[in-house]
PDB file of C-alpha atoms and ligand atoms in Angstrom:
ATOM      1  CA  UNK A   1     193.066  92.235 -15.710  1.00 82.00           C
ATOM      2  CA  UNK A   2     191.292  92.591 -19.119  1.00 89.00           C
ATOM      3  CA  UNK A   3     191.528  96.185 -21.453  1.00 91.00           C
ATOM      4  CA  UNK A   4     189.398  98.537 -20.347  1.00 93.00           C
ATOM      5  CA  UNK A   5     186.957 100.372 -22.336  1.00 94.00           C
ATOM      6  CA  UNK A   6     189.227 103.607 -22.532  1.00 94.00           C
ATOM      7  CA  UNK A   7     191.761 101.532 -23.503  1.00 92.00           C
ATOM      8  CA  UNK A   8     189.411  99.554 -25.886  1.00 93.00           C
ATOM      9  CA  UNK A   9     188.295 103.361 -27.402  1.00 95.00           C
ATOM     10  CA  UNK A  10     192.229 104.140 -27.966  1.00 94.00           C
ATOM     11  CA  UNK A  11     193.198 101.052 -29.910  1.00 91.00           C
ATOM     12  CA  UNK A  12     190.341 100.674 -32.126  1.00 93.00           C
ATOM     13  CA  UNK A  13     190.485 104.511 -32.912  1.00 95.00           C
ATOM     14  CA  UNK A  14     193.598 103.558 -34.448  1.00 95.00           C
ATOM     15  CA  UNK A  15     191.894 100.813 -36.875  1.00 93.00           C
ATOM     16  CA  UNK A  16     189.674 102.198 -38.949  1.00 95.00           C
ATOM     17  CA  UNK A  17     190.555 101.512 -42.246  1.00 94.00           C
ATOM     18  CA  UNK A  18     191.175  97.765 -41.318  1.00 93.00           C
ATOM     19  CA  UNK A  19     187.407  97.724 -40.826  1.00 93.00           C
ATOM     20  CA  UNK A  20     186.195  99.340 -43.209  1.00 94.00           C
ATOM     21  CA  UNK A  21     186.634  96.539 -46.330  1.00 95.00           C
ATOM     22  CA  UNK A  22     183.213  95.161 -47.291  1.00 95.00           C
ATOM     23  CA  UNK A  23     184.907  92.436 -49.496  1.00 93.00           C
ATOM     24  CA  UNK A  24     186.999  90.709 -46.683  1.00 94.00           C
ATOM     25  CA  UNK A  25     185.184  92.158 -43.372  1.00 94.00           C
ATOM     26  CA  UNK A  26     187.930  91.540 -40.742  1.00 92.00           C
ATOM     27  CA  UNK A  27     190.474  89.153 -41.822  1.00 91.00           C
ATOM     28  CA  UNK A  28     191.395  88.263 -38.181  1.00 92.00           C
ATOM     29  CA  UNK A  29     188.014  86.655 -37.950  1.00 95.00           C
ATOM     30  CA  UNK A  30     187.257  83.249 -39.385  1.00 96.00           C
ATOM     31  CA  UNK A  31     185.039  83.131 -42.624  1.00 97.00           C
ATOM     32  CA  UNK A  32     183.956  86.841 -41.857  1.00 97.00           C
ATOM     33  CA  UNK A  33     182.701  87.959 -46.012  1.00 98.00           C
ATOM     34  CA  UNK A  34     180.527  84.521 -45.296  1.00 98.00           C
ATOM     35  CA  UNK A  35     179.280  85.645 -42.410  1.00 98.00           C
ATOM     36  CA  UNK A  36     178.679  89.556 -43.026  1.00 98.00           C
ATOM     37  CA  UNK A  37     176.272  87.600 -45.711  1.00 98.00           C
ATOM     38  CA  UNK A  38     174.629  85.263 -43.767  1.00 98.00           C
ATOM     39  CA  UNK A  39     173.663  87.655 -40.884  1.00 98.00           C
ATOM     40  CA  UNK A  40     172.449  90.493 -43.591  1.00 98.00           C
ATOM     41  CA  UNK A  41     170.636  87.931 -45.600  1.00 98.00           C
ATOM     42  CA  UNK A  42     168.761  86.449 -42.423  1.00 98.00           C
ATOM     43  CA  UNK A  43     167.948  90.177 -41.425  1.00 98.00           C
ATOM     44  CA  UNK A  44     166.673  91.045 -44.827  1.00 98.00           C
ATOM     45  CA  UNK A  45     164.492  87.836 -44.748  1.00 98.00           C
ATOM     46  CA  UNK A  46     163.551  88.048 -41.403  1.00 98.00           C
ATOM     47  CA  UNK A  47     162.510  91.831 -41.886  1.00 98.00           C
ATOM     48  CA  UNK A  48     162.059  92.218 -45.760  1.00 98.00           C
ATOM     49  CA  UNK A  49     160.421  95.991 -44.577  1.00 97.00           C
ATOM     50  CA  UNK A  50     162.783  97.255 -42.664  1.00 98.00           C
ATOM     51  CA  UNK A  51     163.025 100.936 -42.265  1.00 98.00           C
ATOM     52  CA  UNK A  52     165.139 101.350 -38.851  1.00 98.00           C
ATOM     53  CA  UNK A  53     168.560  99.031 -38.490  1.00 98.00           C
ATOM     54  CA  UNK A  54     170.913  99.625 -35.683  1.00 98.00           C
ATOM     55  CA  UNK A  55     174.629  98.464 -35.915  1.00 98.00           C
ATOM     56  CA  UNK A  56     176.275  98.127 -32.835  1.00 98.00           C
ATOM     57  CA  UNK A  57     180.011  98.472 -32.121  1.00 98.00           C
ATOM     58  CA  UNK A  58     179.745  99.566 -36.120  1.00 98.00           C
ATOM     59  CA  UNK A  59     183.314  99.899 -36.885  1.00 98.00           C
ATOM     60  CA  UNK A  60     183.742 100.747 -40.008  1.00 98.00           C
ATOM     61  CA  UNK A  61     180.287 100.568 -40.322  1.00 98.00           C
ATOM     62  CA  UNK A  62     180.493  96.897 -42.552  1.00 98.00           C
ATOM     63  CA  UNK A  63     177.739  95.038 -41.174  1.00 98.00           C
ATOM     64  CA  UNK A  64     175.424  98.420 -41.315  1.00 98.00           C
ATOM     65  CA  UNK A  65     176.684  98.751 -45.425  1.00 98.00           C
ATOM     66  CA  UNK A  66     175.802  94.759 -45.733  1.00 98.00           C
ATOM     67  CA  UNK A  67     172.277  95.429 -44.197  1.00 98.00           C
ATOM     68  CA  UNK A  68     171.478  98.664 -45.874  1.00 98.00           C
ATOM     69  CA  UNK A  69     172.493  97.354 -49.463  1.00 97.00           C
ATOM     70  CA  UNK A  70     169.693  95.110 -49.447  1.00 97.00           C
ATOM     71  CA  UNK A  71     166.916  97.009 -48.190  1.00 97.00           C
ATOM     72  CA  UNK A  72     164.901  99.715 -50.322  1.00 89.00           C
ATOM     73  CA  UNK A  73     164.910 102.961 -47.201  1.00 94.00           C
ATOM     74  CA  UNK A  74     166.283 102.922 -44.422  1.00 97.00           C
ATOM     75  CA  UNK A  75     167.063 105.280 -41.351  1.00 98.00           C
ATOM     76  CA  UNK A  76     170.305 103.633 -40.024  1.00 98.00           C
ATOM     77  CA  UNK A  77     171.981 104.153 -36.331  1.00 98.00           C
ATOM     78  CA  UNK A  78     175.456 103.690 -36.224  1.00 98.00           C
ATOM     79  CA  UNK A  79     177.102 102.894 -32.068  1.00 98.00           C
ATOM     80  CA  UNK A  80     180.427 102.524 -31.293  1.00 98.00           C
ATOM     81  CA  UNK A  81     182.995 103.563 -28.342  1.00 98.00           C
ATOM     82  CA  UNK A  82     185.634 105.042 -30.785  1.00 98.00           C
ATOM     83  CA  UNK A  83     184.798 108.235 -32.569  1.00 97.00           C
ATOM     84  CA  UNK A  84     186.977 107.187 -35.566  1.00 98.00           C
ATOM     85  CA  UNK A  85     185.164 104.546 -36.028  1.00 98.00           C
ATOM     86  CA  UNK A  86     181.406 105.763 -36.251  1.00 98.00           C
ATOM     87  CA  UNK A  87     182.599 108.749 -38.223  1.00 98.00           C
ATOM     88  CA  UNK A  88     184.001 106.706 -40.930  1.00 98.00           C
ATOM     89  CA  UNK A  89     180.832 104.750 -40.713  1.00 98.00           C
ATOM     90  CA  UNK A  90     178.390 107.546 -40.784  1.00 98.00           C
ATOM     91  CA  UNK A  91     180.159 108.448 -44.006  1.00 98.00           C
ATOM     92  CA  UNK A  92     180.070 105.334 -45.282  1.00 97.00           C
ATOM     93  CA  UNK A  93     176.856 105.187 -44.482  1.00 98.00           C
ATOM     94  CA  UNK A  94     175.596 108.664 -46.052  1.00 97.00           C
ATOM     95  CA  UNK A  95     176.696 107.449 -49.720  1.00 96.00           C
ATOM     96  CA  UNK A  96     174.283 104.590 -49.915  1.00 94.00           C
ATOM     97  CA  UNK A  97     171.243 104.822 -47.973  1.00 94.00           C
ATOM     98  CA  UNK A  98     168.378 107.471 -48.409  1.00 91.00           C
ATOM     99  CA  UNK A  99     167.193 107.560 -44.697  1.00 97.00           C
ATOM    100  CA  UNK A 100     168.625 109.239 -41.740  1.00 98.00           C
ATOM    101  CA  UNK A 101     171.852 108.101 -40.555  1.00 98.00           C
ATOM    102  CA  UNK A 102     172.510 108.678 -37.195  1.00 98.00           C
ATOM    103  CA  UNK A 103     175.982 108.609 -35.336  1.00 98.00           C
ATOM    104  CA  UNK A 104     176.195 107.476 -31.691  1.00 98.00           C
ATOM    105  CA  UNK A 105     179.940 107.663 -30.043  1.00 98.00           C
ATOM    106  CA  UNK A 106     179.223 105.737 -26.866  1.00 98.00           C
ATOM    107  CA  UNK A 107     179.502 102.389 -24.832  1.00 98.00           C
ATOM    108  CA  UNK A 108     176.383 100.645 -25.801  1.00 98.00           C
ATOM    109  CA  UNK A 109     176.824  99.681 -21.669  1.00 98.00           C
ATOM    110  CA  UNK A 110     175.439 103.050 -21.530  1.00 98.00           C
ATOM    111  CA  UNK A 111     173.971 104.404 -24.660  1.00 98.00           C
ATOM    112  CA  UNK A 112     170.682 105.036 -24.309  1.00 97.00           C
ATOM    113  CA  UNK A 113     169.194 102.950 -27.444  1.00 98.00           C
ATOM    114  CA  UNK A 114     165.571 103.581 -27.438  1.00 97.00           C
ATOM    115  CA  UNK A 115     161.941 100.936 -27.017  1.00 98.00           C
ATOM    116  CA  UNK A 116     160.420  99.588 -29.986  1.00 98.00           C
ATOM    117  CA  UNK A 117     161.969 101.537 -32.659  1.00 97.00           C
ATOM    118  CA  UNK A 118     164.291  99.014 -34.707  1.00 98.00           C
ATOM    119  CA  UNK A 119     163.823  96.172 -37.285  1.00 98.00           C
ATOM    120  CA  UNK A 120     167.164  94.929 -37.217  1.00 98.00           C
ATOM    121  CA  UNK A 121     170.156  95.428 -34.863  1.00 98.00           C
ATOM    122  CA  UNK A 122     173.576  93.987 -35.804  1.00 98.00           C
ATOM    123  CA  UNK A 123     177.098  93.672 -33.513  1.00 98.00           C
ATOM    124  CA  UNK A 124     179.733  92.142 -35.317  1.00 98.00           C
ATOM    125  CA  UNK A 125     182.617  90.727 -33.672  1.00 97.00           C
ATOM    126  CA  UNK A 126     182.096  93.382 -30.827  1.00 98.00           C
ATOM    127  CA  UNK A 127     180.028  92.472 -27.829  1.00 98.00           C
ATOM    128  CA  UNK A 128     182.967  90.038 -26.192  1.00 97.00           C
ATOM    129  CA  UNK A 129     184.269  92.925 -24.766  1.00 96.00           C
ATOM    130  CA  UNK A 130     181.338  92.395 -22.522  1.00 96.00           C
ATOM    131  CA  UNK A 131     182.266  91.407 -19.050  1.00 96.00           C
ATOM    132  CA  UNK A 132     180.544  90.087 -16.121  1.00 95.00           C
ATOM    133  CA  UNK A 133     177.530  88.282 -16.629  1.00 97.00           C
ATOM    134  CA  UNK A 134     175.313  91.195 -15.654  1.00 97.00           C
ATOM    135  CA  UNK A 135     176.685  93.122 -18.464  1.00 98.00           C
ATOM    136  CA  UNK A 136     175.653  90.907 -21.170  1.00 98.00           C
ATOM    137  CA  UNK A 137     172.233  91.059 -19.386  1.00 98.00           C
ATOM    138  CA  UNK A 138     172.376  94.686 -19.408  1.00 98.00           C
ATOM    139  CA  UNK A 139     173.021  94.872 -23.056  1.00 98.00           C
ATOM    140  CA  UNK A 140     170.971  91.824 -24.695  1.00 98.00           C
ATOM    141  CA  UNK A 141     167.889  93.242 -22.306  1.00 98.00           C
ATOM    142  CA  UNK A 142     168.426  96.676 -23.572  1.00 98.00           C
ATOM    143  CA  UNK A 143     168.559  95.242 -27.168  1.00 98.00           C
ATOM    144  CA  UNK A 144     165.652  93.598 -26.755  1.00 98.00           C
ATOM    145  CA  UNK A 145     163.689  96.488 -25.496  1.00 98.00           C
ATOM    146  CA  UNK A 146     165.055  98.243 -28.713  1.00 98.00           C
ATOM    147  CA  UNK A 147     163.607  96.174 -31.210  1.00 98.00           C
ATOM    148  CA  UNK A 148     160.422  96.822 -32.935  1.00 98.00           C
ATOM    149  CA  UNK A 149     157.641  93.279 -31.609  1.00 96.00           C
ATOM    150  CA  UNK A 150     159.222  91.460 -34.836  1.00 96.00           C
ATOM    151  CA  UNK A 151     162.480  93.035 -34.785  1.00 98.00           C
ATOM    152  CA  UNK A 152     165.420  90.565 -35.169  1.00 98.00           C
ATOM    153  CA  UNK A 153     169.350  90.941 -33.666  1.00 98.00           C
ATOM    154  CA  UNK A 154     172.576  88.900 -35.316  1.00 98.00           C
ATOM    155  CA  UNK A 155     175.766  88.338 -33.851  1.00 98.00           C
ATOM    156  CA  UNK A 156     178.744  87.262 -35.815  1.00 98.00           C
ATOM    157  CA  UNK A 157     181.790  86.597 -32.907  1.00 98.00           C
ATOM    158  CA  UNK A 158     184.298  84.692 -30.982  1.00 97.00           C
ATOM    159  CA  UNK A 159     182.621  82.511 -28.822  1.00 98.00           C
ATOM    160  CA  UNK A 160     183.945  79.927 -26.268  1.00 97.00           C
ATOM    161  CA  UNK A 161     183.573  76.309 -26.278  1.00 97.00           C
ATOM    162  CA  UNK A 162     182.287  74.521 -22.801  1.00 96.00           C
ATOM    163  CA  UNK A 163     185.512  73.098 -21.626  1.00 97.00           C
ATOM    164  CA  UNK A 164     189.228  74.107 -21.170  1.00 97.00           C
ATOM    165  CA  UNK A 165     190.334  71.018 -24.204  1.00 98.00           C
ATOM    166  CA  UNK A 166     187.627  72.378 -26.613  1.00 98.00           C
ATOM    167  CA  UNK A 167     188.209  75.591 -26.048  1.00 96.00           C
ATOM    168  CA  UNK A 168     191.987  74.777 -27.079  1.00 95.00           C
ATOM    169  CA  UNK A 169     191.231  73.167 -29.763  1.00 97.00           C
ATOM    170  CA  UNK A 170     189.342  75.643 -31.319  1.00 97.00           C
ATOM    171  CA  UNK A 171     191.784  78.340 -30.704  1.00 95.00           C
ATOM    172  CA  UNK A 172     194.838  76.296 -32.161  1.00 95.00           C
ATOM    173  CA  UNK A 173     191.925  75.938 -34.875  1.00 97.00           C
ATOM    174  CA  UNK A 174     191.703  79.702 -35.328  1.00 96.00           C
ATOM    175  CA  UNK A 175     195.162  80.624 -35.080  1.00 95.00           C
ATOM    176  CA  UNK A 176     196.077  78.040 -37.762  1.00 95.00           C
ATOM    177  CA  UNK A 177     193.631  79.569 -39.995  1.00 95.00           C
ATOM    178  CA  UNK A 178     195.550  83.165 -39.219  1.00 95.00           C
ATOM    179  CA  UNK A 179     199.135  81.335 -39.882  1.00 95.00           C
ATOM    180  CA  UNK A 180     198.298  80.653 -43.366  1.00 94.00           C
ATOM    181  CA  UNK A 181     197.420  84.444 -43.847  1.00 90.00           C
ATOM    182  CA  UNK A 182     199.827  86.499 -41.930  1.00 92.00           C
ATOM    183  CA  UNK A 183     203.338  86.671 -40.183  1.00 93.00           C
ATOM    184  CA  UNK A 184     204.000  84.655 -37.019  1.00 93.00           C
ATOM    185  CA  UNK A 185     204.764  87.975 -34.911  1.00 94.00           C
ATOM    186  CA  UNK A 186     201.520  89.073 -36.016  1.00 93.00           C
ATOM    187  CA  UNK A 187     199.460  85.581 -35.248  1.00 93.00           C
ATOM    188  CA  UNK A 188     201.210  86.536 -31.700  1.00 93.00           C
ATOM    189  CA  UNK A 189     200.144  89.768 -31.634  1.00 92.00           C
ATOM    190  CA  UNK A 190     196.719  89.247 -32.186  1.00 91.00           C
ATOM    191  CA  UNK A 191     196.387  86.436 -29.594  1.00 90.00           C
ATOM    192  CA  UNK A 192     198.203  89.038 -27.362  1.00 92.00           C
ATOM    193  CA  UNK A 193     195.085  90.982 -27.940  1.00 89.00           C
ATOM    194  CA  UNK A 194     192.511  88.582 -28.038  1.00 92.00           C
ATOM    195  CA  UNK A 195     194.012  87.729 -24.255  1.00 89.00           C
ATOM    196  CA  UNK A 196     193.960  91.190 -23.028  1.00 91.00           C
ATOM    197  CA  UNK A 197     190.891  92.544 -24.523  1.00 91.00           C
ATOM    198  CA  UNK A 198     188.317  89.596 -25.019  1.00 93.00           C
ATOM    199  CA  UNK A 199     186.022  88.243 -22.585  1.00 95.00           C
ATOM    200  CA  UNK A 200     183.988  86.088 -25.110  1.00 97.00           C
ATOM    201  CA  UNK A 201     181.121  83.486 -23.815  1.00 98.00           C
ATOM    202  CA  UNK A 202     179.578  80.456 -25.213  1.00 98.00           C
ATOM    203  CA  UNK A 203     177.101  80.041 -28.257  1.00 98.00           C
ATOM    204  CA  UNK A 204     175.003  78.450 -25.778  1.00 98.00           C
ATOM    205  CA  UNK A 205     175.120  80.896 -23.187  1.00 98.00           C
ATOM    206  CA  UNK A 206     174.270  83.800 -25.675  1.00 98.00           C
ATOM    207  CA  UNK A 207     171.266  81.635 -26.908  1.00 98.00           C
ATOM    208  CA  UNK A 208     169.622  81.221 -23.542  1.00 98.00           C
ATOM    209  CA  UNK A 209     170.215  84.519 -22.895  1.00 98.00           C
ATOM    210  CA  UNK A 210     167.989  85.446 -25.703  1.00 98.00           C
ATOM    211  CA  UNK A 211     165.617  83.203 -24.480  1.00 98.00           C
ATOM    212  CA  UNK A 212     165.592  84.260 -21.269  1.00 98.00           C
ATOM    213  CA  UNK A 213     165.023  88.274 -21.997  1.00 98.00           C
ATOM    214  CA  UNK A 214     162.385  87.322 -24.385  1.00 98.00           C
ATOM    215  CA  UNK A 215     163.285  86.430 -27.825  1.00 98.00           C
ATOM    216  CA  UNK A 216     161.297  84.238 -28.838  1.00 98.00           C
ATOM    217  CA  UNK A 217     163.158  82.227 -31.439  1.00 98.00           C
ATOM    218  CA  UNK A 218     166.901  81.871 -31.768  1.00 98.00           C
ATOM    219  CA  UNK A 219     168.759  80.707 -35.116  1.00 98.00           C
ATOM    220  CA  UNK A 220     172.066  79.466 -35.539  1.00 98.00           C
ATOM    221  CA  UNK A 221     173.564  80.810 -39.216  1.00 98.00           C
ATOM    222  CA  UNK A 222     177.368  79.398 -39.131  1.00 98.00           C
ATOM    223  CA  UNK A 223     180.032  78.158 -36.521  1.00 98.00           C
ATOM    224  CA  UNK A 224     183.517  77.714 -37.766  1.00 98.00           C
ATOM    225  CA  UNK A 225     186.196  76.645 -35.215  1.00 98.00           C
ATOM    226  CA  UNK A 226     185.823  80.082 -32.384  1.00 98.00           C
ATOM    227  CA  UNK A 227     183.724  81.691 -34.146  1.00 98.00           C
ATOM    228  CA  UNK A 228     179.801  81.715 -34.791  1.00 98.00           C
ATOM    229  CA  UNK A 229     177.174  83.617 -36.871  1.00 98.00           C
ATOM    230  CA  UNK A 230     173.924  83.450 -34.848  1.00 98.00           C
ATOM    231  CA  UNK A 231     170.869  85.706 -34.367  1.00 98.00           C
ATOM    232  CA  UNK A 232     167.347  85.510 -32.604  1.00 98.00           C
ATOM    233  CA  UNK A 233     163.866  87.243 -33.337  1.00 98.00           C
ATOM    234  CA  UNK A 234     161.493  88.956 -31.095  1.00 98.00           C
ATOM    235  CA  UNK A 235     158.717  87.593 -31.326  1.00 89.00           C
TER     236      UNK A 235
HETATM  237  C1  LIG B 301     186.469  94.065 -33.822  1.00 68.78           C
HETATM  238  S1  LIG B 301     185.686  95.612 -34.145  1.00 68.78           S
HETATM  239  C2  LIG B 301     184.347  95.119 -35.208  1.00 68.78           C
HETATM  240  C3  LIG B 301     183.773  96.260 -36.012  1.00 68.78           C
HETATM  241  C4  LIG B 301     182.583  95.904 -36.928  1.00 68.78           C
HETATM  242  N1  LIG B 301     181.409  95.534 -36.177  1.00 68.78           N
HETATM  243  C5  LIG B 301     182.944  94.810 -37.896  1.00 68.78           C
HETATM  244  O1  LIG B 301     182.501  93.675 -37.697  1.00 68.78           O
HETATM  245  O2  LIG B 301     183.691  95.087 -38.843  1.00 68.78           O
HETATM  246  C6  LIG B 301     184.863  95.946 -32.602  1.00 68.78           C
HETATM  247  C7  LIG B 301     184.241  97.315 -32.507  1.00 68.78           C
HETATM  248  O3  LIG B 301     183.463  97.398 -31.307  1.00 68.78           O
HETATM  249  C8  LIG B 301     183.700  98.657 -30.695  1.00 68.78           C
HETATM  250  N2  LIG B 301     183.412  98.517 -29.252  1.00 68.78           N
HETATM  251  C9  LIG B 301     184.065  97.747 -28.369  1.00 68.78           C
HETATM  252  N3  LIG B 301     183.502  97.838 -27.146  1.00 68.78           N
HETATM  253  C10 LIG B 301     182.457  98.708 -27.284  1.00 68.78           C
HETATM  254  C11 LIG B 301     181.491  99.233 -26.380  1.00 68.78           C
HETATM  255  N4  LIG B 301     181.477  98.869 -25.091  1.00 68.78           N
HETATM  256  N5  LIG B 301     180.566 100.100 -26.844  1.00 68.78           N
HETATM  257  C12 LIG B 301     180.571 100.481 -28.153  1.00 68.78           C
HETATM  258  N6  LIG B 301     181.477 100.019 -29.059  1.00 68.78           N
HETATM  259  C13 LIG B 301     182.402  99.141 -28.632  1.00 68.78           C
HETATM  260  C14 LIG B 301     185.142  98.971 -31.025  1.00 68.78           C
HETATM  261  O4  LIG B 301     185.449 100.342 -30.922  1.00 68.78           O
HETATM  262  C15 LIG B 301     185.256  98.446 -32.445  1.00 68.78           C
HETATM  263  O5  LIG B 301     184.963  99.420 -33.408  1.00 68.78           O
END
């Protein structure tokens, strides 16, 4: 039986200032400063006008700082399950961009995030605390719906490899990566939590799924052992 998202909301309210460093993003993720620049360099250059970006499952609002940076105005919606979290962020947040900065504490299950009204949305290392396969529907259709007709979404997360060996492999590949940076009790305790709280899918299973709500291209940025940097564009 996986975390739920009360139980999700309680431990990451806890975390805050471990996601809240724009020069390392999260160190428990593989190649993340790489990858917060990838995905906010393919936004900007997807969208070079942006004025709306949402960040999703914001944190400490990292991916929305990376975003923001390197656009000239923008109005900037911050979502995430722990209050903590999108507090820090809308703070954050405040100090660098001139637009509105709005603050969402919610489960983007069942935020209401609006049609047509962003140029970028980002979720970093968040959305495999999806579920079932109806609630990645639920939340790739509703960002979809979100995005302006040339709007553009990037994921940077854990994903899982087709088969049981792979999979494996890449996880020994992750947790070797975490060895070299951190205690042994703690490369325990976070596969402890990546047991108990993830639910990630595949790279290829989030790209159809793009394709099959509507996007109508899909771009992989960066895969590195479990984890990928990926994105798709409206149309
Ligand atoms: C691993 S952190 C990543 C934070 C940030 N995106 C980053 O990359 O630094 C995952 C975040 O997703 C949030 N989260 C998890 N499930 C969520 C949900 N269903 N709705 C909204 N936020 C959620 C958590 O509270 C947490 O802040």
């Amino acid at each position: 039986m996986k975390s739920t998202p009360e139980a999700i909301r309680r431990n990451f309210d806890q975390q805050v200032e471990r996601f809240s460093n724009i020069e390392t993003g999260q160190t428990t993720a593989i190649d993340s400063p790489l990858c917060m620049e990838l995905v906010s360099q393919a936004a900007k250059l997807t969208n070079p006008n942006a004025t709306n970006i949402m960040d999703l499952g914001c944190g400490g609002g990292n991916y929305a700082v990376k975003v923001a940076t390197l656009l000239s105005h923008v109005d900037c919606t911050l979502v995430d399950i722990s209050s903590n979290m999108v507090e820090a962020a809308k703070t954050r947040l405040e100090q660098i961009v001139s637009g509105k900065v709005t603050a969402i504490q919610g489960d983007y299950r069942e935020v209401e995030l609006g049609k047509n009204c962003f140029d970028i949305i980002t979720a970093g290392t968040t959305l495999h605390h999806l579920r079932g396969e109806e609630e990645w529907e639920l939340v790739f259709g509703k960002i979809y719906r979100a995005l302006k007709p040339s709007g553009s979404f990037w994921i940077n997360d854990i994903v899982l490899s087709e088969t049981d060996e792979i999979n494996e492999m890449m996880l020994g590949g992750w947790l070797s990566v975490l060895k070299k940076q951190i205690t042994e009790d703690e490369v325990r305790m976070y596969r402890e939590r990546y047991e108990s709280e993830d639910t990630p899918r595949t790279l290829s299973f989030q790209l159809d799924l793009m394709k099959k709500i509507g996007f109508s291209k899909t771009i992989v940025l960066h895969k590195h052992f479990n984890f990928a940097a990926f994105g798709g564009i409206k149309y």
